[in-house]
Each structure stands twice: as C-alpha cells, then as structure tokens.
GROMACS .gro file of C-alpha atoms in nm:
model
  211
    1ASP     CA    1   7.580  13.264   8.686
    2TYR     CA    2   7.653  13.012   8.411
    3PHE     CA    3   7.829  12.782   8.658
    4ALA     CA    4   7.486  12.665   8.776
    5ASP     CA    5   7.443  12.518   8.428
    6ILE     CA    6   7.778  12.340   8.457
    7ASN     CA    7   7.677  12.193   8.792
    8ALA     CA    8   7.347  12.080   8.644
    9TYR     CA    9   7.530  11.905   8.361
   10ILE     CA   10   7.773  11.735   8.598
   11ALA     CA   11   7.477  11.609   8.800
   12THR     CA   12   7.349  11.423   8.493
   13ILE     CA   13   7.671  11.223   8.444
   14GLU     CA   14   7.639  10.865   8.561
   15ALA     CA   15   7.900  10.601   8.632
   16PRO     CA   16   7.955  10.345   8.353
   17GLU     CA   17   7.750  10.029   8.388
   18TYR     CA   18   7.931   9.701   8.434
   19PRO     CA   19   7.914   9.544   8.084
   20TRP     CA   20   7.917   9.175   8.175
   21LEU     CA   21   7.668   8.948   8.349
   22ILE     CA   22   7.606   8.996   8.720
   23ASN     CA   23   7.492   8.720   8.955
   24GLU     CA   24   7.200   8.908   9.112
   25SER     CA   25   7.151   8.673   9.407
   26LEU     CA   26   7.521   8.684   9.494
   27ALA     CA   27   7.522   9.061   9.454
   28ALA     CA   28   7.231   9.082   9.701
   29GLU     CA   29   7.441   8.889   9.954
   30GLY     CA   30   7.724   9.130   9.887
   31ALA     CA   31   7.498   9.429   9.941
   32ALA     CA   32   7.427   9.313  10.296
   33ILE     CA   33   7.798   9.267  10.361
   34PHE     CA   34   7.873   9.610  10.215
   35GLU     CA   35   7.614   9.774  10.439
   36CYS     CA   36   7.772   9.619  10.748
   37GLU     CA   37   8.139   9.648  10.658
   38CYS     CA   38   8.185   9.934  10.410
   39SER     CA   39   7.897  10.181  10.404
   40GLY     CA   40   8.007  10.364  10.718
   41CYS     CA   41   8.296  10.515  10.522
   42HIS     CA   42   8.195  10.479  10.157
   43GLY     CA   43   7.822  10.551  10.177
   44THR     CA   44   7.512  10.373  10.052
   45TYR     CA   45   7.385  10.333   9.697
   46ASP     CA   46   7.043  10.305   9.539
   47ASP     CA   47   6.874  10.330   9.200
   48ASP     CA   48   6.712  10.647   9.335
   49PRO     CA   49   6.985  10.904   9.411
   50ALA     CA   50   6.761  11.055   9.678
   51ASN     CA   51   6.812  10.740   9.883
   52GLU     CA   52   7.192  10.745   9.859
   53THR     CA   53   7.426  10.870  10.129
   54TYR     CA   54   7.790  10.974  10.128
   55PRO     CA   55   7.958  11.045  10.465
   56ASN     CA   56   8.253  11.239  10.311
   57LEU     CA   57   8.476  11.118  10.594
   58LEU     CA   58   8.842  11.197  10.649
   59ILE     CA   59   8.996  10.873  10.779
   60PRO     CA   60   9.302  10.901  11.009
   61LEU     CA   61   9.624  10.753  10.872
   62PRO     CA   62   9.659  10.501  11.158
   63VAL     CA   63   9.309  10.370  11.078
   64VAL     CA   64   9.331  10.337  10.700
   65GLY     CA   65   9.701  10.244  10.704
   66THR     CA   66   9.768  10.323  10.338
   67ASP     CA   67  10.085  10.495  10.223
   68ALA     CA   68  10.122  10.810  10.431
   69VAL     CA   69  10.353  11.019  10.213
   70MET     CA   70  10.092  11.215  10.017
   71ALA     CA   71   9.880  11.302  10.320
   72SER     CA   72  10.183  11.386  10.534
   73TYR     CA   73  10.326  11.622  10.273
   74ALA     CA   74   9.987  11.783  10.215
   75ALA     CA   75   9.959  11.857  10.586
   76GLY     CA   76  10.325  11.960  10.615
   77GLU     CA   77  10.539  12.107  10.340
   78PHE     CA   78  10.242  12.175  10.113
   79ASP     CA   79  10.009  12.327  10.369
   80TYR     CA   80  10.057  12.664  10.197
   81LEU     CA   81   9.805  12.536   9.943
   82GLU     CA   82   9.535  12.596  10.206
   83ASP     CA   83   9.595  12.970  10.192
   84TRP     CA   84   9.609  12.960   9.812
   85PHE     CA   85   9.277  12.774   9.796
   86ASN     CA   86   9.101  12.996  10.047
   87SER     CA   87   9.211  13.315   9.870
   88SER     CA   88   9.112  13.186   9.525
   89PHE     CA   89   8.776  13.178   9.349
   90TYR     CA   90   8.708  12.844   9.516
   91GLY     CA   91   8.741  13.004   9.857
   92THR     CA   92   8.430  13.208   9.788
   93VAL     CA   93   8.231  12.885   9.781
   94THR     CA   94   8.397  12.686  10.058
   95THR     CA   95   8.715  12.688  10.263
   96VAL     CA   96   8.984  12.444  10.361
   97ALA     CA   97   9.041  12.428  10.736
   98VAL     CA   98   9.374  12.577  10.835
   99GLU     CA   99   9.402  12.340  11.128
  100ASP     CA  100   9.270  11.995  11.044
  101PRO     CA  101   9.195  11.770  11.344
  102PHE     CA  102   9.422  11.496  11.203
  103VAL     CA  103   9.604  11.384  10.890
  104GLY     CA  104   9.430  11.127  10.674
  105TYR     CA  105   9.261  11.040  10.347
  106LEU     CA  106   8.902  11.085  10.232
  107ALA     CA  107   8.706  10.765  10.179
  108PRO     CA  108   8.581  10.814   9.820
  109PRO     CA  109   8.236  10.736   9.683
  110LEU     CA  110   8.239  10.408   9.489
  111ASP     CA  111   8.019  10.482   9.188
  112GLY     CA  112   8.175  10.300   8.892
  113ILE     CA  113   8.454  10.167   9.113
  114TRP     CA  114   8.482   9.854   8.898
  115ALA     CA  115   8.620  10.073   8.616
  116SER     CA  116   8.869  10.267   8.826
  117ALA     CA  117   9.177  10.044   8.841
  118PRO     CA  118   9.442  10.070   8.974
  119TYR     CA  119   9.342  10.131   9.335
  120PHE     CA  120   9.446  10.339   9.636
  121HIS     CA  121   9.553  10.698   9.593
  122ASN     CA  122   9.894  10.589   9.461
  123GLY     CA  123   9.766  10.322   9.218
  124SER     CA  124   9.953  10.047   9.400
  125VAL     CA  125   9.685   9.775   9.381
  126PRO     CA  126   9.574   9.644   9.039
  127SER     CA  127   9.232   9.502   9.134
  128ILE     CA  128   8.952   9.530   9.388
  129GLU     CA  129   9.000   9.163   9.473
  130LEU     CA  130   9.341   9.260   9.614
  131VAL     CA  131   9.198   9.567   9.788
  132LEU     CA  132   8.980   9.323   9.983
  133ASP     CA  133   9.265   9.081  10.066
  134SER     CA  134   9.593   9.248  10.158
  135SER     CA  135   9.772   8.913  10.194
  136LYS     CA  136   9.759   8.860   9.817
  137ARG     CA  137   9.891   9.200   9.708
  138PRO     CA  138  10.214   9.169   9.509
  139THR     CA  139  10.532   9.350   9.607
  140TYR     CA  140  10.633   9.390   9.242
  141TRP     CA  141  10.389   9.371   8.954
  142ARG     CA  142  10.324   9.485   8.601
  143ARG     CA  143  10.027   9.489   8.366
  144VAL     CA  144  10.000   9.193   8.132
  145ASP     CA  145   9.954   9.437   7.843
  146TYR     CA  146   9.839   9.791   7.775
  147ASP     CA  147   9.519   9.715   7.586
  148SER     CA  148   9.261   9.931   7.764
  149SER     CA  149   8.989   9.678   7.682
  150HIS     CA  150   9.176   9.393   7.853
  151TYR     CA  151   9.003   9.363   8.189
  152ASP     CA  152   8.976   9.099   8.460
  153PRO     CA  153   8.600   9.068   8.533
  154ALA     CA  154   8.659   8.823   8.817
  155ALA     CA  155   8.909   9.030   9.013
  156LEU     CA  156   8.766   9.365   8.896
  157GLY     CA  157   9.078   9.532   8.770
  158TRP     CA  158   9.383   9.512   8.550
  159PRO     CA  159   9.524   9.175   8.444
  160TRP     CA  160   9.870   9.170   8.601
  161GLU     CA  161  10.171   8.946   8.648
  162PRO     CA  162  10.446   8.927   8.910
  163ALA     CA  163  10.760   9.124   8.836
  164GLN     CA  164  11.105   9.176   8.981
  165SER     CA  165  11.218   9.480   9.175
  166GLN     CA  166  11.321   9.792   8.988
  167ALA     CA  167  11.684   9.715   9.070
  168ASP     CA  168  11.658   9.367   8.916
  169THR     CA  169  11.475   9.487   8.604
  170PRO     CA  170  11.650   9.613   8.289
  171VAL     CA  171  11.648   9.992   8.273
  172SER     CA  172  11.431   9.991   7.960
  173GLU     CA  173  11.163   9.790   8.141
  174ARG     CA  174  11.160   9.961   8.481
  175LYS     CA  175  10.887  10.207   8.388
  176TYR     CA  176  10.648   9.914   8.350
  177VAL     CA  177  10.712   9.770   8.697
  178TYR     CA  178  10.520   9.885   9.004
  179ASP     CA  179  10.760   9.844   9.297
  180THR     CA  180  10.577   9.884   9.628
  181THR     CA  181  10.906   9.915   9.820
  182ILE     CA  182  10.975  10.257   9.667
  183ILE     CA  183  10.885  10.556   9.883
  184SER     CA  184  10.521  10.663   9.842
  185HIS     CA  185  10.442  10.341   9.648
  186SER     CA  186  10.337  10.116   9.938
  187ALA     CA  187  10.038   9.887   9.885
  188GLY     CA  188   9.979   9.834  10.256
  189GLY     CA  189   9.679   9.936  10.460
  190HIS     CA  190   9.302   9.923  10.406
  191THR     CA  191   9.296   9.575  10.560
  192PHE     CA  192   8.924   9.590  10.636
  193GLY     CA  193   8.844   9.308  10.396
  194ASP     CA  194   9.097   9.069  10.547
  195ALA     CA  195   8.852   8.953  10.814
  196LEU     CA  196   8.600   8.843  10.552
  197SER     CA  197   8.581   8.486  10.424
  198ASP     CA  198   8.657   8.405  10.062
  199ASP     CA  199   8.284   8.361   9.996
  200GLU     CA  200   8.203   8.696  10.156
  201ARG     CA  201   8.467   8.871   9.947
  202LYS     CA  202   8.331   8.704   9.634
  203ALA     CA  203   7.981   8.829   9.715
  204LEU     CA  204   8.112   9.178   9.789
  205LEU     CA  205   8.294   9.190   9.456
  206GLU     CA  206   7.969   9.094   9.283
  207TYR     CA  207   7.786   9.377   9.456
  208LEU     CA  208   8.051   9.633   9.362
  209LYS     CA  209   7.983   9.550   8.998
  210THR     CA  210   7.638   9.702   9.040
  211LEU     CA  211   7.755  10.047   9.154
   0.00000   0.00000   0.00000
C-alpha cells in the first residue's frame, strides 16, 4: 500500500533546470525542428505535464544503428532475465514479453537531457552536439578533467580532448581513454541529426536546454 506514496513522491521530482542563459527565439526555432525530427521517438514536452507525450518506442537496431552488443546479449544469452522478472514482485505489476518482435533500444524521454552526459547507452559520446553530428564524433577521447562542475554549455556535455588508442596509451592512463574501437564501445549510429544544417543543429541544441 505504501508504494503509492513512493510513486507520488517520484512524480514530484523534476529535471534540473539549465542554469545558464537561453536564447528564447533560437530555442523556439529548435522546438519546431524537434517536433518534426525528434518527437516521433522521444515525445513532446510542455510546461503542463498533461500536454506532454512519450511514445515509449522500442527502436530496431538497424534503424538506430548504435552499438548492438547490449541489446543482442539481452535478447540472447541474458533472455533468462525475462523469466526472472516475470516471476518476481515486478511481474505482478507488468510483464516482459517472452518473444519480442525485434531487438532494439528504447528511445528515452529527454527531460534534463542537457545534464546527462555522456550519451548513448554505452556513454560513447561526450556531448549532445556530437549526438547530432556523427561525423564529428571522436574515435578516441578523454575528459579534459574530472571536475563535475566543468561543463561545455555550447556543446551540452563534457569538455573533452582527443586521445590515442588504448594500445598507444600508457597503462596507467588507459582507464581515462574512451576507445570506440573496443567491443561494445562503438559511437556509431543515431545519425538522424546528420541531415540537419549547422544552424538547425544549433537551434535544436538551444531547445534541448529548455527540457
């Protein structure tokens, strides 16, 4: 019975507000772009939660194109977790389908997305700017520092710098390098922003600050 109280509390939690200035006119342009290009998977957002939508879509791997290892294992070697889930307490509330129509990833809601770096399910992309332009994603990268308050408000994400491959990095430094050539670490896929112009991506970034 008390879980209803927990759900009520969770419903009151809001995403953190972007703490810097937002160009409202540019964000309005970005909102229109978002509605056309992104809302079909990631939903719509409004000051009034009653007007928001979230499709909760499972996107097939060939469509999203991001690293397939996690989804493939979840649907293969780890599919026993379906039975575990369904027979647990959680299974009394909902169930996981034993036979999914396809393997893929859920498109997440984007509330507070500006504060959620790094991006993709494997943390392979340090900023939203790079999520929207796959051609600029680094193969090897590392954070500039580990100060949690050091943030890139233009790119919306972690300040980063190019790095060398794990093999070319001293052993003591390898843990700091993200190497996208390692299995399950790929930064490919989600190329939906590539077709946008630089100005459109800039406007979209400004809009995402408002979520």
